[in-house]
Amino acid sequence: PGMGTGADAHGLLAQALASAAPLVLDADALNMVAADAGLHAALVARTAATLMTPHPLEAARLLGRNAAAVQADRLGAARQLAAAFSAMVVLKGAGSVLARPDGFAVINNTGNPALATAGTGDVLAGLCGALLAQHWTPWEALMGAVWLHGAAADLLVEQGVGPVGMVASELPAAIRLCLNRLIRSRSGY
């Protein structure tokens, strides 16, 4: 996220797509894939785990349609992206849709309009990467990250922080609280 779309960024993305490491693609990386046939082909050819976190406009660019068409069939758009790129996809927005390449999809039930704030998508992408780094499966990492991200925003609203005025930098501490609550509820302490 925030890497830009210049020549250096293009080169870094090409290297990342060629790697065997799990990869989380968001923002500028998605826009570069949508605009460049070579990067598009490299993403399609990847065999390593790939997580994609587009918002509706980024999804529209990747699918070659407009954002209104994506919004009209969010479930279908998420499934199409997952199948086309053999990736785990979350189409962000109200009722974020998560889809796997096999067509299985779920709709996340956490989150609120505070997540439409600048930088919150970067927090989500980072959380996906953090869970992958802890050896969660790609699907579990995506589901866990999206759920925790939304639950953290819900917690902040319950505490009177947002939805208006919440900033992305407030999410990590709330994510930690939500994760610890989840761990405690599952472990009985």
Tab-separated table of C-alpha atoms in Angstrom:
chain	number	residue	atom	x	y	z
A	1	PRO	CA	0.000	0.000	0.000
A	2	GLY	CA	1.175	3.507	-0.802
A	3	MET	CA	3.931	2.331	-3.134
A	4	GLY	CA	2.795	4.442	-6.076
A	5	THR	CA	2.611	3.261	-9.664
A	6	GLY	CA	5.958	4.403	-11.075
A	7	ALA	CA	8.725	2.331	-12.645
A	8	ASP	CA	10.291	1.377	-9.307
A	9	ALA	CA	6.948	0.218	-7.947
A	10	HIS	CA	6.295	-1.721	-11.152
A	11	GLY	CA	9.620	-3.518	-10.780
A	12	LEU	CA	9.003	-4.361	-7.131
A	13	LEU	CA	5.547	-5.714	-7.905
A	14	ALA	CA	6.909	-7.853	-10.760
A	15	GLN	CA	9.471	-9.344	-8.346
A	16	ALA	CA	6.825	-9.974	-5.700
A	17	LEU	CA	4.506	-11.668	-8.191
A	18	ALA	CA	7.361	-13.955	-9.294
A	19	SER	CA	8.148	-15.014	-5.731
A	20	ALA	CA	6.949	-18.176	-4.044
A	21	ALA	CA	6.012	-16.261	-0.900
A	22	PRO	CA	2.412	-15.556	0.117
A	23	LEU	CA	1.360	-12.124	-1.073
A	24	VAL	CA	-1.237	-9.528	-0.084
A	25	LEU	CA	-2.213	-7.122	-2.869
A	26	ASP	CA	-4.026	-3.855	-2.195
A	27	ALA	CA	-4.385	-0.340	-3.609
A	28	ASP	CA	-1.600	0.630	-6.034
A	29	ALA	CA	-0.587	-2.997	-6.606
A	30	LEU	CA	-4.126	-3.813	-7.753
A	31	ASN	CA	-4.268	-0.723	-9.946
A	32	MET	CA	-0.956	-1.647	-11.603
A	33	VAL	CA	-2.177	-5.201	-12.270
A	34	ALA	CA	-5.356	-3.798	-13.830
A	35	ALA	CA	-3.390	-1.429	-16.085
A	36	ASP	CA	-0.514	-3.697	-17.181
A	37	ALA	CA	-0.978	-6.902	-19.184
A	38	GLY	CA	2.377	-8.301	-18.045
A	39	LEU	CA	1.608	-7.854	-14.364
A	40	HIS	CA	-1.889	-9.218	-14.957
A	41	ALA	CA	-0.419	-12.351	-16.557
A	42	ALA	CA	2.116	-12.724	-13.742
A	43	LEU	CA	-0.658	-12.616	-11.151
A	44	VAL	CA	-2.728	-15.182	-13.063
A	45	ALA	CA	0.340	-17.458	-13.297
A	46	ARG	CA	1.146	-17.343	-9.565
A	47	THR	CA	0.930	-20.619	-7.700
A	48	ALA	CA	1.718	-19.206	-4.245
A	49	ALA	CA	-1.013	-17.916	-1.955
A	50	THR	CA	-2.385	-14.536	-2.975
A	51	LEU	CA	-4.819	-12.367	-1.029
A	52	MET	CA	-6.459	-9.411	-2.774
A	53	THR	CA	-8.267	-6.625	-0.902
A	54	PRO	CA	-9.949	-4.373	-3.498
A	55	HIS	CA	-12.594	-1.765	-2.898
A	56	PRO	CA	-15.314	-1.593	-5.584
A	57	LEU	CA	-13.436	0.787	-7.914
A	58	GLU	CA	-10.264	-1.333	-7.793
A	59	ALA	CA	-12.376	-4.441	-8.424
A	60	ALA	CA	-14.027	-2.706	-11.375
A	61	ARG	CA	-10.641	-1.883	-12.907
A	62	LEU	CA	-9.504	-5.493	-12.520
A	63	LEU	CA	-12.727	-6.807	-14.072
A	64	GLY	CA	-12.893	-4.233	-16.873
A	65	ARG	CA	-16.247	-2.802	-15.834
A	66	ASN	CA	-17.520	0.135	-13.812
A	67	ALA	CA	-17.942	0.338	-10.059
A	68	ALA	CA	-21.740	0.470	-10.344
A	69	ALA	CA	-21.731	-2.937	-12.043
A	70	VAL	CA	-19.509	-4.348	-9.297
A	71	GLN	CA	-21.795	-2.922	-6.609
A	72	ALA	CA	-24.870	-4.336	-8.354
A	73	ASP	CA	-23.473	-7.878	-7.988
A	74	ARG	CA	-20.885	-7.796	-5.206
A	75	LEU	CA	-21.018	-11.537	-4.628
A	76	GLY	CA	-20.543	-12.288	-8.312
A	77	ALA	CA	-17.723	-9.764	-8.665
A	78	ALA	CA	-15.811	-11.197	-5.696
A	79	ARG	CA	-16.222	-14.733	-7.025
A	80	GLN	CA	-15.133	-13.680	-10.504
A	81	LEU	CA	-11.985	-11.996	-9.158
A	82	ALA	CA	-11.102	-15.011	-7.014
A	83	ALA	CA	-11.518	-17.399	-9.943
A	84	ALA	CA	-9.736	-15.198	-12.485
A	85	PHE	CA	-6.656	-14.710	-10.302
A	86	SER	CA	-6.731	-17.950	-8.247
A	87	ALA	CA	-6.696	-15.709	-5.189
A	88	MET	CA	-8.514	-15.246	-1.924
A	89	VAL	CA	-10.456	-11.997	-2.351
A	90	VAL	CA	-12.262	-9.595	-0.077
A	91	LEU	CA	-14.407	-7.055	-1.889
A	92	LYS	CA	-14.460	-4.327	0.733
A	93	GLY	CA	-17.558	-2.318	1.542
A	94	ALA	CA	-20.759	-2.652	3.528
A	95	GLY	CA	-21.060	-6.401	3.962
A	96	SER	CA	-17.574	-7.192	2.701
A	97	VAL	CA	-17.650	-10.277	0.472
A	98	LEU	CA	-14.886	-12.858	0.816
A	99	ALA	CA	-14.430	-15.369	-1.998
A	100	ARG	CA	-12.190	-18.311	-2.822
A	101	PRO	CA	-11.221	-19.530	-6.303
A	102	ASP	CA	-13.545	-22.549	-5.931
A	103	GLY	CA	-16.530	-20.170	-5.744
A	104	PHE	CA	-17.158	-20.489	-2.017
A	105	ALA	CA	-17.979	-17.079	-0.549
A	106	VAL	CA	-19.048	-15.536	2.732
A	107	ILE	CA	-20.265	-12.113	3.783
A	108	ASN	CA	-18.606	-10.544	6.805
A	109	ASN	CA	-20.969	-9.329	9.529
A	110	THR	CA	-18.628	-6.940	11.359
A	111	GLY	CA	-17.695	-3.347	10.589
A	112	ASN	CA	-19.345	0.001	10.107
A	113	PRO	CA	-18.989	3.210	8.042
A	114	ALA	CA	-15.914	4.280	10.040
A	115	LEU	CA	-13.968	1.833	7.866
A	116	ALA	CA	-14.485	4.151	4.898
A	117	THR	CA	-11.737	6.320	6.435
A	118	ALA	CA	-8.392	6.779	4.692
A	119	GLY	CA	-5.805	4.240	5.771
A	120	THR	CA	-8.162	1.616	7.152
A	121	GLY	CA	-7.632	-0.568	4.094
A	122	ASP	CA	-3.890	-0.394	4.736
A	123	VAL	CA	-4.521	-1.673	8.264
A	124	LEU	CA	-6.544	-4.559	6.816
A	125	ALA	CA	-3.805	-5.450	4.321
A	126	GLY	CA	-1.222	-5.375	7.097
A	127	LEU	CA	-3.387	-7.571	9.302
A	128	CYS	CA	-3.750	-10.087	6.458
A	129	GLY	CA	0.026	-10.167	6.100
A	130	ALA	CA	0.536	-10.524	9.846
A	131	LEU	CA	-1.786	-13.529	10.033
A	132	LEU	CA	-0.129	-15.136	7.000
A	133	ALA	CA	3.244	-14.627	8.686
A	134	GLN	CA	1.883	-16.585	11.669
A	135	HIS	CA	1.170	-19.513	9.311
A	136	TRP	CA	-2.576	-19.122	9.158
A	137	THR	CA	-3.925	-20.634	5.951
A	138	PRO	CA	-4.650	-17.976	3.311
A	139	TRP	CA	-8.425	-18.378	3.686
A	140	GLU	CA	-8.281	-18.286	7.484
A	141	ALA	CA	-5.954	-15.261	7.360
A	142	LEU	CA	-8.373	-13.392	5.111
A	143	MET	CA	-11.457	-14.321	7.133
A	144	GLY	CA	-9.742	-13.605	10.433
A	145	ALA	CA	-8.336	-10.283	9.289
A	146	VAL	CA	-11.620	-9.043	7.833
A	147	TRP	CA	-13.601	-10.123	10.899
A	148	LEU	CA	-11.104	-8.609	13.374
A	149	HIS	CA	-10.854	-5.387	11.344
A	150	GLY	CA	-14.625	-4.966	11.422
A	151	ALA	CA	-14.949	-6.031	15.061
A	152	ALA	CA	-12.308	-3.470	16.035
A	153	ALA	CA	-14.235	-0.715	14.250
A	154	ASP	CA	-17.423	-1.854	15.993
A	155	LEU	CA	-15.639	-1.778	19.363
A	156	LEU	CA	-14.387	1.746	18.727
A	157	VAL	CA	-17.907	2.925	17.880
A	158	GLU	CA	-19.212	1.289	21.085
A	159	GLN	CA	-16.538	3.266	22.969
A	160	GLY	CA	-17.670	6.524	21.345
A	161	VAL	CA	-14.794	6.736	18.864
A	162	GLY	CA	-16.475	7.025	15.502
A	163	PRO	CA	-17.937	6.339	13.175
A	164	VAL	CA	-17.336	10.045	12.547
A	165	GLY	CA	-13.789	11.026	13.358
A	166	MET	CA	-12.251	7.583	13.739
A	167	VAL	CA	-8.788	7.374	12.184
A	168	ALA	CA	-6.944	4.304	10.951
A	169	SER	CA	-4.258	4.582	13.618
A	170	GLU	CA	-6.903	3.812	16.262
A	171	LEU	CA	-7.586	0.365	14.816
A	172	PRO	CA	-4.473	-1.624	15.876
A	173	ALA	CA	-5.108	-1.285	19.622
A	174	ALA	CA	-8.769	-2.199	19.120
A	175	ILE	CA	-7.756	-5.183	16.961
A	176	ARG	CA	-5.504	-6.369	19.790
A	177	LEU	CA	-8.401	-6.108	22.265
A	178	CYS	CA	-10.748	-8.019	19.966
A	179	LEU	CA	-8.183	-10.746	19.308
A	180	ASN	CA	-7.478	-11.174	23.014
A	181	ARG	CA	-11.216	-11.351	23.773
A	182	LEU	CA	-11.583	-14.021	21.106
A	183	ILE	CA	-8.633	-16.018	22.480
A	184	ARG	CA	-10.015	-15.801	26.024
A	185	SER	CA	-13.490	-16.881	24.920
A	186	ARG	CA	-12.068	-19.925	23.130
A	187	SER	CA	-9.601	-20.964	25.819
A	188	GLY	CA	-11.869	-20.528	28.824
A	189	TYR	CA	-9.812	-17.995	30.758
